[in-house]
Amino acid sequence: MAHALVNSQPLVLGTIQTDERRSMARYIFSVSRTLIGNRLADDLRFSRTRVLGVVP
């Protein structure tokens, strides 16, 4: 469910280009991982991304 929500956000925001949607989804996963923490993000099977500087 978490993946569906993250992957649908670019479409909700009006992004229709595939490359832009993927880039935005990766950014949303990064921000989400930063906000909820690595442990919960791992439980939700979010991809491991570098989060340094995502949310100052």
mmCIF file of C-alpha atoms in Angstrom:
data_model
loop_
_atom_site.group_PDB
_atom_site.id
_atom_site.type_symbol
_atom_site.label_atom_id
_atom_site.label_comp_id
_atom_site.label_asym_id
_atom_site.label_seq_id
_atom_site.Cartn_x
_atom_site.Cartn_y
_atom_site.Cartn_z
ATOM 1 C CA MET A 1 0.000 0.000 0.000
ATOM 2 C CA ALA A 2 2.842 2.388 0.859
ATOM 3 C CA HIS A 3 4.467 1.772 -2.514
ATOM 4 C CA ALA A 4 1.196 2.405 -4.326
ATOM 5 C CA LEU A 5 0.751 5.718 -2.550
ATOM 6 C CA VAL A 6 4.297 6.872 -3.280
ATOM 7 C CA ASN A 7 4.194 5.781 -6.907
ATOM 8 C CA SER A 8 0.832 7.461 -7.509
ATOM 9 C CA GLN A 9 1.915 10.875 -6.232
ATOM 10 C CA PRO A 10 3.667 11.976 -9.441
ATOM 11 C CA LEU A 11 0.476 11.190 -11.373
ATOM 12 C CA VAL A 12 -1.647 13.119 -8.871
ATOM 13 C CA LEU A 13 0.696 16.087 -9.276
ATOM 14 C CA GLY A 14 0.293 15.940 -13.056
ATOM 15 C CA THR A 15 3.634 14.455 -14.061
ATOM 16 C CA ILE A 16 3.101 12.237 -17.087
ATOM 17 C CA GLN A 17 6.644 11.664 -18.398
ATOM 18 C CA THR A 18 7.995 8.291 -17.260
ATOM 19 C CA ASP A 19 11.476 9.550 -16.356
ATOM 20 C CA GLU A 20 10.066 12.445 -14.335
ATOM 21 C CA ARG A 21 7.639 10.142 -12.509
ATOM 22 C CA ARG A 22 10.431 7.737 -11.544
ATOM 23 C CA SER A 23 12.670 10.568 -10.400
ATOM 24 C CA MET A 24 9.896 12.101 -8.303
ATOM 25 C CA ALA A 25 8.989 8.714 -6.789
ATOM 26 C CA ARG A 26 12.640 8.153 -5.799
ATOM 27 C CA TYR A 27 12.686 11.581 -4.158
ATOM 28 C CA ILE A 28 9.439 10.851 -2.277
ATOM 29 C CA PHE A 29 10.879 7.534 -1.052
ATOM 30 C CA SER A 30 14.011 9.376 0.150
ATOM 31 C CA VAL A 31 12.024 12.010 2.022
ATOM 32 C CA SER A 32 9.710 9.365 3.491
ATOM 33 C CA ARG A 33 12.674 7.292 4.683
ATOM 34 C CA THR A 34 14.129 10.373 6.356
ATOM 35 C CA LEU A 35 10.864 11.265 8.069
ATOM 36 C CA ILE A 36 9.821 7.796 9.276
ATOM 37 C CA GLY A 37 13.290 6.389 9.965
ATOM 38 C CA ASN A 38 15.276 3.529 8.527
ATOM 39 C CA ARG A 39 13.703 0.800 10.643
ATOM 40 C CA LEU A 40 10.126 1.460 9.557
ATOM 41 C CA ALA A 41 11.233 2.187 5.977
ATOM 42 C CA ASP A 42 12.967 -1.203 5.899
ATOM 43 C CA ASP A 43 9.797 -2.848 7.235
ATOM 44 C CA LEU A 44 7.840 -1.161 4.418
ATOM 45 C CA ARG A 45 10.512 -2.341 1.950
ATOM 46 C CA PHE A 46 11.395 1.149 0.787
ATOM 47 C CA SER A 47 14.493 1.189 -1.368
ATOM 48 C CA ARG A 48 17.706 2.108 0.405
ATOM 49 C CA THR A 49 18.721 5.537 -0.764
ATOM 50 C CA ARG A 50 21.124 8.135 0.442
ATOM 51 C CA VAL A 51 19.185 10.552 2.599
ATOM 52 C CA LEU A 52 21.956 12.955 3.472
ATOM 53 C CA GLY A 53 20.619 16.469 2.995
ATOM 54 C CA VAL A 54 17.137 15.465 1.855
ATOM 55 C CA VAL A 55 15.422 17.164 4.769
ATOM 56 C CA PRO A 56 17.697 19.716 6.424
#
